[in-house]
Amino acid sequence: MALCDLLSTDPTTLQALLGRLPDREADAERWQRRLQPWLGAVEASGRRLGTLLVSHDGLRTRFHSDAFGAPNDDTIRTVLEEMVSAGLLLPASSVGQAGGWRGWLARLLPHPAWLRRAPAADQPLVLVNQLVEQSAQLEQRFVHEAPMFVDELLAAWRPDAADAPTPAADAAIELELLLLHLQGRSRLHRSDAVDDRPAVKFGAAPVSDVERSVLRLRHDEHRLARLADALRADTRRCTEAAKQCHRMHDKAGALRQLRRRQRVAAALEQREAAREQLHTLLIRIDASAADRQVLEAYRLGAETLKLARGDLSADYVHDVLGQVADALADQDEVDAALATPVSTAATVADEELEAELEALEAAHIAASLPSVPLAQPHLPEPTTHEELGSMMDKLCVS
């Protein structure tokens, strides 16, 4: 790991950080400025490598610089002391104890001199933040799983442990630290070891008798699988030995190896049949557990539905719907009654008003027409009395 990526890209600053820290009593501010990059670098290196463990020798190797060599031993010792004092590191042996790392610090607080004692060079320390984060991730991933053997859990948690920067042995140690941390918080329970194979269960519920029996069956299946693999290997060895005897013209030896291969093949067939039966039984057990969970969900759903429904029943629903229908019918009658005219006076009044309106409209139309002068008719002049007398005389003579 390039230390300059974590501490400083300036060669002068990097060389100063790798050297001895200044005197704390003489210049506390300068000492603090030189210490802070180290605290962040140790935390960041643990995240980058995906490891919980920190030690004096490990930091010397981890932060070795090709240009300036390894960090100063006193500097590393001071960094570890300060991280222990600040609660950023704790001894691996204290993980999972009562009260966790806070309880460990509380037990040390009455003795401040212990906090200044440098950890041994080979003493493994644990990054507290990494411990908390990774244990939470581990629990979240496997909390809904059935009890598991620790070796199976390690294979599922770190499938690439063999190729990871952290060796496989360290991965097993770190997994055990995570399990101890969760167990100290009552978030994990251990089962009795089956032929030296420990098993764990995540969550607050302990391992039940049924789960313990299932673990025993799974272990037996695993053991039969290993026996079957050994018998297959023995079968291949017998075949190779028979070929070798045949090449050496040892007919008796070849026949002996072939007979042995037949016996091994018969034993292998028996082991495979037993393993198949165990596998079928485990499948049935898992199916039964799933059915039980489904039935439990149904029961819970039925109880919840009853609580949500309360006193609601079919008769009550019918009564309410009948009341609604009656109320709607009454409202329809009220609406029909309101739509009927009160008397004929309103109709007469409306007809008179319509006639008056028509007269007004006719007057308005007449007023709006232009005035046209009328031609005077030609009337005869009036007859005088003399003319009337003359006319009378004529009538008498005739």
Short mmCIF file of C-alpha atoms in Angstrom, two decimals:
data_model
loop_
_atom_site.label_atom_id
_atom_site.label_comp_id
_atom_site.label_asym_id
_atom_site.label_seq_id
_atom_site.Cartn_x
_atom_site.Cartn_y
_atom_site.Cartn_z
CA MET A 1 0.00 0.00 0.00
CA ALA A 2 1.37 3.44 -0.94
CA LEU A 3 1.58 5.46 2.23
CA CYS A 4 1.56 8.73 0.32
CA ASP A 5 -2.04 7.97 -0.77
CA LEU A 6 -3.13 7.93 2.87
CA LEU A 7 -0.81 10.36 4.66
CA SER A 8 0.55 12.96 2.27
CA THR A 9 1.61 13.39 -1.35
CA ASP A 10 4.33 15.84 -0.36
CA PRO A 11 7.64 13.96 0.04
CA THR A 12 8.87 16.39 2.69
CA THR A 13 5.69 16.03 4.74
CA LEU A 14 5.72 12.26 4.23
CA GLN A 15 9.29 12.00 5.48
CA ALA A 16 8.38 14.05 8.54
CA LEU A 17 5.35 11.85 9.28
CA LEU A 18 7.43 8.70 9.05
CA GLY A 19 9.96 10.11 11.50
CA ARG A 20 9.72 10.62 15.22
CA LEU A 21 6.88 12.72 16.57
CA PRO A 22 7.81 16.03 18.20
CA ASP A 23 7.88 16.39 21.96
CA ARG A 24 4.32 16.61 23.20
CA GLU A 25 5.22 18.67 26.26
CA ALA A 26 7.26 21.18 24.29
CA ASP A 27 4.83 21.77 21.41
CA ALA A 28 1.45 20.13 21.92
CA GLU A 29 -0.14 21.81 18.89
CA ARG A 30 2.57 20.62 16.49
CA TRP A 31 2.42 17.15 18.02
CA GLN A 32 -1.33 17.03 17.45
CA ARG A 33 -0.97 18.16 13.82
CA ARG A 34 1.50 15.36 13.16
CA LEU A 35 -0.65 12.77 14.90
CA GLN A 36 -3.98 13.45 13.20
CA PRO A 37 -2.96 12.20 9.72
CA TRP A 38 -1.83 8.93 11.28
CA LEU A 39 -5.19 8.32 12.97
CA GLY A 40 -7.05 8.79 9.69
CA ALA A 41 -4.49 6.69 7.78
CA VAL A 42 -4.85 3.68 10.09
CA GLU A 43 -8.64 3.81 9.78
CA ALA A 44 -8.50 4.24 5.99
CA SER A 45 -5.99 1.42 5.54
CA GLY A 46 -8.24 -0.95 7.47
CA ARG A 47 -11.19 -0.10 5.19
CA ARG A 48 -9.10 -0.41 2.05
CA LEU A 49 -7.74 -3.81 3.04
CA GLY A 50 -11.04 -4.93 4.50
CA THR A 51 -9.42 -5.97 7.77
CA LEU A 52 -10.19 -5.42 11.43
CA LEU A 53 -6.79 -6.27 12.85
CA VAL A 54 -4.04 -3.79 13.59
CA SER A 55 -0.67 -4.45 15.22
CA HIS A 56 2.66 -2.71 15.69
CA ASP A 57 4.50 -4.96 13.26
CA GLY A 58 1.59 -4.91 10.86
CA LEU A 59 1.62 -1.11 10.64
CA ARG A 60 5.38 -1.08 10.02
CA THR A 61 4.86 -3.41 7.08
CA ARG A 62 1.67 -1.72 5.90
CA PHE A 63 3.14 1.80 5.81
CA HIS A 64 6.61 0.95 4.56
CA SER A 65 7.80 3.48 1.99
CA ASP A 66 10.28 2.58 -0.74
CA ALA A 67 11.81 6.04 -0.53
CA PHE A 68 11.94 6.58 3.24
CA GLY A 69 11.68 3.08 4.70
CA ALA A 70 9.46 1.98 7.59
CA PRO A 71 7.82 4.37 10.05
CA ASN A 72 9.52 5.16 13.31
CA ASP A 73 8.76 2.59 16.03
CA ASP A 74 8.09 5.27 18.63
CA THR A 75 5.68 6.98 16.24
CA ILE A 76 3.72 3.77 15.67
CA ARG A 77 3.67 3.07 19.39
CA THR A 78 2.35 6.56 20.13
CA VAL A 79 -0.31 6.27 17.40
CA LEU A 80 -1.54 2.97 18.82
CA GLU A 81 -1.58 4.37 22.35
CA GLU A 82 -3.63 7.38 21.31
CA MET A 83 -6.08 5.26 19.30
CA VAL A 84 -6.56 2.95 22.28
CA SER A 85 -7.06 5.96 24.56
CA ALA A 86 -9.61 7.46 22.15
CA GLY A 87 -11.54 4.17 21.90
CA LEU A 88 -10.66 3.67 18.23
CA LEU A 89 -8.76 0.45 18.99
CA LEU A 90 -9.25 -2.28 21.55
CA PRO A 91 -7.47 -5.56 22.24
CA ALA A 92 -8.85 -8.50 20.32
CA SER A 93 -9.10 -10.47 23.57
CA SER A 94 -11.70 -8.00 24.93
CA VAL A 95 -14.15 -8.33 22.03
CA GLY A 96 -17.44 -9.81 23.19
CA GLN A 97 -16.85 -9.14 26.87
CA ALA A 98 -19.58 -7.67 29.05
CA GLY A 99 -20.27 -4.12 27.98
CA GLY A 100 -18.30 -4.44 24.74
CA TRP A 101 -15.47 -2.07 24.01
CA ARG A 102 -17.13 0.67 26.07
CA GLY A 103 -17.12 -1.65 29.05
CA TRP A 104 -13.46 -2.41 28.41
CA LEU A 105 -12.64 1.30 28.40
CA ALA A 106 -14.70 1.82 31.54
CA ARG A 107 -12.67 -0.85 33.30
CA LEU A 108 -9.46 0.90 32.28
CA LEU A 109 -10.49 4.45 33.10
CA PRO A 110 -9.75 4.14 36.85
CA HIS A 111 -6.17 3.32 35.85
CA PRO A 112 -4.98 6.02 33.41
CA ALA A 113 -1.43 4.64 33.47
CA TRP A 114 -2.66 1.53 31.66
CA LEU A 115 -3.82 3.66 28.75
CA ARG A 116 -0.30 4.94 28.26
CA ARG A 117 1.24 1.49 28.19
CA ALA A 118 2.21 0.62 24.61
CA PRO A 119 0.66 -2.53 23.18
CA ALA A 120 3.04 -5.35 22.48
CA ALA A 121 4.44 -5.56 18.97
CA ASP A 122 2.57 -8.78 18.22
CA GLN A 123 -0.58 -7.94 20.18
CA PRO A 124 -3.56 -7.81 17.77
CA LEU A 125 -5.80 -4.80 18.13
CA VAL A 126 -9.21 -4.30 16.55
CA LEU A 127 -10.52 -1.24 14.73
CA VAL A 128 -13.71 -0.43 16.62
CA ASN A 129 -15.48 1.37 13.78
CA GLN A 130 -14.75 -1.47 11.38
CA LEU A 131 -15.91 -3.99 13.97
CA VAL A 132 -19.26 -2.24 14.40
CA GLU A 133 -19.83 -1.71 10.68
CA GLN A 134 -18.90 -5.20 9.54
CA SER A 135 -20.81 -6.92 12.34
CA ALA A 136 -23.93 -4.96 11.36
CA GLN A 137 -23.45 -5.97 7.72
CA LEU A 138 -22.93 -9.60 8.71
CA GLU A 139 -26.09 -9.66 10.80
CA GLN A 140 -28.17 -7.93 8.16
CA ARG A 141 -27.09 -10.45 5.55
CA PHE A 142 -27.66 -13.65 7.54
CA VAL A 143 -30.31 -12.68 10.13
CA HIS A 144 -33.05 -14.49 8.19
CA GLU A 145 -31.01 -17.63 7.59
CA ALA A 146 -31.27 -20.87 9.53
CA PRO A 147 -28.46 -21.77 11.95
CA MET A 148 -25.20 -22.22 10.05
CA PHE A 149 -21.90 -23.91 10.70
CA VAL A 150 -19.08 -21.42 11.11
CA ASP A 151 -17.04 -22.89 8.25
CA GLU A 152 -20.04 -22.56 5.93
CA LEU A 153 -20.59 -19.02 7.18
CA LEU A 154 -16.98 -18.13 6.44
CA ALA A 155 -17.28 -19.51 2.91
CA ALA A 156 -20.45 -17.47 2.35
CA TRP A 157 -19.11 -14.30 4.00
CA ARG A 158 -15.62 -14.34 2.44
CA PRO A 159 -15.82 -16.55 -0.65
CA ASP A 160 -12.60 -14.99 -1.97
CA ALA A 161 -10.67 -15.23 1.31
CA ALA A 162 -7.93 -17.26 -0.34
CA ASP A 163 -7.30 -14.53 -2.94
CA ALA A 164 -7.94 -11.55 -0.66
CA PRO A 165 -5.15 -9.33 0.72
CA THR A 166 -6.04 -10.65 4.15
CA PRO A 167 -4.95 -14.29 4.55
CA ALA A 168 -7.59 -16.94 5.03
CA ALA A 169 -6.43 -17.53 8.61
CA ASP A 170 -6.90 -13.84 9.41
CA ALA A 171 -10.33 -13.94 7.75
CA ALA A 172 -11.35 -16.76 10.09
CA ILE A 173 -10.05 -14.79 13.08
CA GLU A 174 -11.90 -11.66 12.00
CA LEU A 175 -15.13 -13.63 11.51
CA GLU A 176 -14.76 -14.99 15.02
CA LEU A 177 -14.29 -11.43 16.32
CA LEU A 178 -17.46 -10.33 14.54
CA LEU A 179 -19.36 -13.27 16.01
CA LEU A 180 -18.03 -12.50 19.48
CA HIS A 181 -19.11 -8.88 19.12
CA LEU A 182 -22.63 -9.87 18.07
CA GLN A 183 -22.82 -12.48 20.80
CA GLY A 184 -21.85 -9.85 23.37
CA ARG A 185 -24.77 -7.73 22.16
CA SER A 186 -27.15 -10.74 22.34
CA ARG A 187 -27.61 -10.65 18.57
CA LEU A 188 -26.12 -14.10 18.00
CA HIS A 189 -26.44 -17.50 19.65
CA ARG A 190 -24.11 -20.46 19.43
CA SER A 191 -25.21 -24.05 19.17
CA ASP A 192 -23.47 -27.08 20.59
CA ALA A 193 -20.64 -28.13 18.33
CA VAL A 194 -21.33 -31.17 16.16
CA ASP A 195 -18.11 -33.16 15.86
CA ASP A 196 -16.06 -30.01 16.53
CA ARG A 197 -18.07 -28.00 14.01
CA PRO A 198 -19.49 -24.94 15.82
CA ALA A 199 -22.75 -23.45 14.59
CA VAL A 200 -24.31 -20.03 15.10
CA LYS A 201 -27.69 -18.40 14.64
CA PHE A 202 -28.22 -14.69 14.09
CA GLY A 203 -30.97 -12.78 15.85
CA ALA A 204 -32.33 -12.64 19.36
CA ALA A 205 -33.99 -16.10 19.36
CA PRO A 206 -31.82 -18.97 20.62
CA VAL A 207 -31.24 -22.20 18.71
CA SER A 208 -34.25 -24.50 19.11
CA ASP A 209 -34.18 -28.28 19.44
CA VAL A 210 -35.55 -28.68 15.91
CA GLU A 211 -32.84 -26.44 14.48
CA ARG A 212 -30.22 -28.36 16.47
CA SER A 213 -31.50 -31.62 14.98
CA VAL A 214 -31.41 -30.14 11.50
CA LEU A 215 -27.80 -29.10 12.10
CA ARG A 216 -26.99 -32.69 13.05
CA LEU A 217 -28.61 -33.97 9.83
CA ARG A 218 -26.77 -31.42 7.73
CA HIS A 219 -23.51 -32.41 9.38
CA ASP A 220 -24.21 -36.07 8.66
CA GLU A 221 -24.91 -35.20 5.04
CA HIS A 222 -21.65 -33.29 4.90
CA ARG A 223 -19.79 -36.24 6.45
CA LEU A 224 -21.33 -38.67 3.95
CA ALA A 225 -20.30 -36.35 1.12
CA ARG A 226 -16.70 -36.37 2.35
CA LEU A 227 -16.78 -40.16 2.68
CA ALA A 228 -18.14 -40.43 -0.85
CA ASP A 229 -15.35 -38.22 -2.14
CA ALA A 230 -12.79 -40.40 -0.36
CA LEU A 231 -14.33 -43.56 -1.83
CA ARG A 232 -14.25 -42.07 -5.32
CA ALA A 233 -10.61 -41.25 -4.88
CA ASP A 234 -10.01 -44.82 -3.62
CA THR A 235 -11.82 -46.15 -6.69
CA ARG A 236 -9.54 -44.17 -8.97
CA ARG A 237 -6.48 -45.41 -7.10
CA CYS A 238 -7.64 -49.03 -7.45
CA THR A 239 -8.15 -48.53 -11.17
CA GLU A 240 -4.69 -47.03 -11.60
CA ALA A 241 -3.15 -49.81 -9.51
CA ALA A 242 -4.90 -52.47 -11.61
CA LYS A 243 -3.55 -50.84 -14.79
CA GLN A 244 -0.08 -50.77 -13.31
CA CYS A 245 -0.26 -54.45 -12.38
CA HIS A 246 -1.50 -55.28 -15.86
CA ARG A 247 1.41 -53.44 -17.44
CA MET A 248 3.78 -55.44 -15.20
CA HIS A 249 2.00 -58.70 -16.19
CA ASP A 250 0.87 -59.19 -12.58
CA LYS A 251 -2.50 -60.76 -13.22
CA ALA A 252 -3.14 -61.69 -9.60
CA GLY A 253 -2.40 -58.16 -8.42
CA ALA A 254 -4.63 -56.67 -11.08
CA LEU A 255 -7.50 -58.97 -10.12
CA ARG A 256 -6.99 -58.11 -6.46
CA GLN A 257 -7.19 -54.39 -7.21
CA LEU A 258 -10.31 -54.87 -9.32
CA ARG A 259 -12.00 -56.85 -6.53
CA ARG A 260 -11.11 -54.08 -4.10
CA ARG A 261 -12.54 -51.53 -6.51
CA GLN A 262 -15.80 -53.48 -6.60
CA ARG A 263 -16.03 -53.45 -2.81
CA VAL A 264 -15.27 -49.73 -2.74
CA ALA A 265 -17.85 -49.10 -5.46
CA ALA A 266 -20.48 -51.00 -3.47
CA ALA A 267 -19.66 -48.97 -0.36
CA LEU A 268 -19.79 -45.78 -2.43
CA GLU A 269 -23.23 -46.72 -3.72
CA GLN A 270 -24.46 -47.26 -0.17
CA ARG A 271 -23.05 -43.90 0.97
CA GLU A 272 -24.61 -42.13 -1.98
CA ALA A 273 -28.00 -43.73 -1.28
CA ALA A 274 -27.82 -42.73 2.39
CA ARG A 275 -26.79 -39.21 1.44
CA GLU A 276 -29.66 -38.97 -1.04
CA GLN A 277 -32.11 -40.03 1.66
CA LEU A 278 -30.74 -37.45 4.08
CA HIS A 279 -30.93 -34.77 1.40
CA THR A 280 -34.56 -35.69 0.69
CA LEU A 281 -35.32 -35.61 4.39
CA LEU A 282 -33.78 -32.16 4.75
CA ILE A 283 -35.82 -30.91 1.81
CA ARG A 284 -38.98 -32.22 3.46
CA ILE A 285 -38.04 -30.58 6.75
CA ASP A 286 -37.41 -27.25 5.01
CA ALA A 287 -40.74 -27.55 3.20
CA SER A 288 -42.50 -28.34 6.46
CA ALA A 289 -40.93 -25.32 8.11
CA ALA A 290 -42.01 -23.16 5.17
CA ASP A 291 -45.55 -24.54 5.41
CA ARG A 292 -45.61 -23.76 9.09
CA GLN A 293 -44.53 -20.20 8.41
CA VAL A 294 -47.25 -19.84 5.78
CA LEU A 295 -49.88 -21.14 8.17
CA GLU A 296 -48.62 -18.82 10.88
CA ALA A 297 -48.89 -15.92 8.43
CA TYR A 298 -52.47 -16.98 7.59
CA ARG A 299 -53.36 -17.13 11.28
CA LEU A 300 -51.87 -13.72 11.92
CA GLY A 301 -53.68 -12.31 8.90
CA ALA A 302 -57.01 -13.71 10.10
CA GLU A 303 -56.54 -12.25 13.57
CA THR A 304 -55.57 -8.89 12.10
CA LEU A 305 -58.64 -8.91 9.86
CA LYS A 306 -60.87 -9.62 12.85
CA LEU A 307 -59.35 -6.75 14.77
CA ALA A 308 -59.72 -4.42 11.80
CA ARG A 309 -63.34 -5.46 11.18
CA GLY A 310 -64.40 -5.15 14.81
CA ASP A 311 -68.18 -5.71 15.30
CA LEU A 312 -68.89 -5.52 11.58
CA SER A 313 -71.24 -8.31 10.39
CA ALA A 314 -73.41 -9.18 7.38
CA ASP A 315 -76.66 -8.31 9.22
CA TYR A 316 -75.25 -4.96 10.25
CA VAL A 317 -74.26 -4.26 6.66
CA HIS A 318 -77.74 -5.15 5.39
CA ASP A 319 -79.35 -2.90 8.02
CA VAL A 320 -77.13 0.02 7.07
CA LEU A 321 -77.82 -0.48 3.35
CA GLY A 322 -81.59 -0.60 4.07
CA GLN A 323 -81.36 2.66 6.00
CA VAL A 324 -79.48 4.22 3.11
CA ALA A 325 -82.18 3.06 0.63
CA ASP A 326 -84.97 4.46 2.84
CA ALA A 327 -83.17 7.77 3.17
CA LEU A 328 -82.73 8.01 -0.60
CA ALA A 329 -86.42 7.25 -1.20
CA ASP A 330 -87.48 9.95 1.27
CA GLN A 331 -85.18 12.43 -0.45
CA ASP A 332 -86.71 11.58 -3.85
CA GLU A 333 -90.20 12.32 -2.47
CA VAL A 334 -89.03 15.63 -1.08
CA ASP A 335 -87.50 16.57 -4.43
CA ALA A 336 -90.72 15.66 -6.30
CA ALA A 337 -92.81 17.73 -3.87
CA LEU A 338 -90.57 20.74 -4.27
CA ALA A 339 -90.81 20.49 -8.07
CA THR A 340 -94.69 20.85 -8.07
CA PRO A 341 -96.07 24.50 -8.55
CA VAL A 342 -97.67 25.95 -5.43
CA SER A 343 -100.87 27.58 -7.20
CA THR A 344 -102.23 28.84 -10.59
CA ALA A 345 -101.74 32.46 -9.56
CA ALA A 346 -98.21 32.19 -10.62
CA THR A 347 -99.29 30.94 -14.08
CA VAL A 348 -101.80 33.83 -14.54
CA ALA A 349 -99.25 36.30 -13.43
CA ASP A 350 -96.80 34.87 -15.89
CA GLU A 351 -99.33 35.19 -18.80
CA GLU A 352 -100.10 38.83 -17.95
CA LEU A 353 -96.44 39.60 -17.73
CA GLU A 354 -95.84 37.94 -21.10
CA ALA A 355 -98.64 40.04 -22.71
CA GLU A 356 -97.26 43.23 -21.22
CA LEU A 357 -93.82 42.24 -22.45
CA GLU A 358 -95.15 41.73 -25.98
CA ALA A 359 -96.82 45.21 -25.88
CA LEU A 360 -93.58 46.76 -24.77
CA GLU A 361 -91.71 45.04 -27.55
CA ALA A 362 -94.29 46.26 -30.13
CA ALA A 363 -94.03 49.81 -28.82
CA HIS A 364 -90.30 49.61 -28.95
CA ILE A 365 -90.42 48.37 -32.53
CA ALA A 366 -92.87 51.15 -33.55
CA ALA A 367 -90.71 53.78 -31.94
CA SER A 368 -87.67 52.50 -33.70
CA LEU A 369 -89.28 52.73 -37.20
CA PRO A 370 -88.56 55.98 -39.21
CA SER A 371 -91.43 58.53 -39.59
CA VAL A 372 -92.85 58.73 -43.18
CA PRO A 373 -95.04 61.73 -44.22
CA LEU A 374 -98.55 60.70 -45.35
CA ALA A 375 -100.03 62.08 -48.65
CA GLN A 376 -103.14 64.29 -48.17
CA PRO A 377 -106.21 62.90 -50.06
CA HIS A 378 -107.88 65.23 -52.69
CA LEU A 379 -111.39 66.09 -51.35
CA PRO A 380 -114.13 67.87 -53.40
CA GLU A 381 -115.02 71.36 -52.48
CA PRO A 382 -118.11 71.66 -50.25
CA THR A 383 -121.53 72.37 -52.01
CA THR A 384 -123.07 75.74 -51.34
CA HIS A 385 -126.69 76.40 -50.38
CA GLU A 386 -127.49 77.92 -53.78
CA GLU A 387 -126.23 74.87 -55.57
CA LEU A 388 -128.25 72.59 -53.29
CA GLY A 389 -131.43 74.67 -53.97
CA SER A 390 -130.89 74.51 -57.70
CA MET A 391 -130.44 70.79 -57.53
CA MET A 392 -133.69 70.41 -55.57
CA ASP A 393 -135.61 72.53 -58.14
CA LYS A 394 -134.39 70.31 -60.93
CA LEU A 395 -135.50 67.25 -59.13
CA CYS A 396 -139.02 68.73 -58.54
CA VAL A 397 -139.53 69.69 -62.21
CA SER A 398 -138.53 66.35 -63.40
#
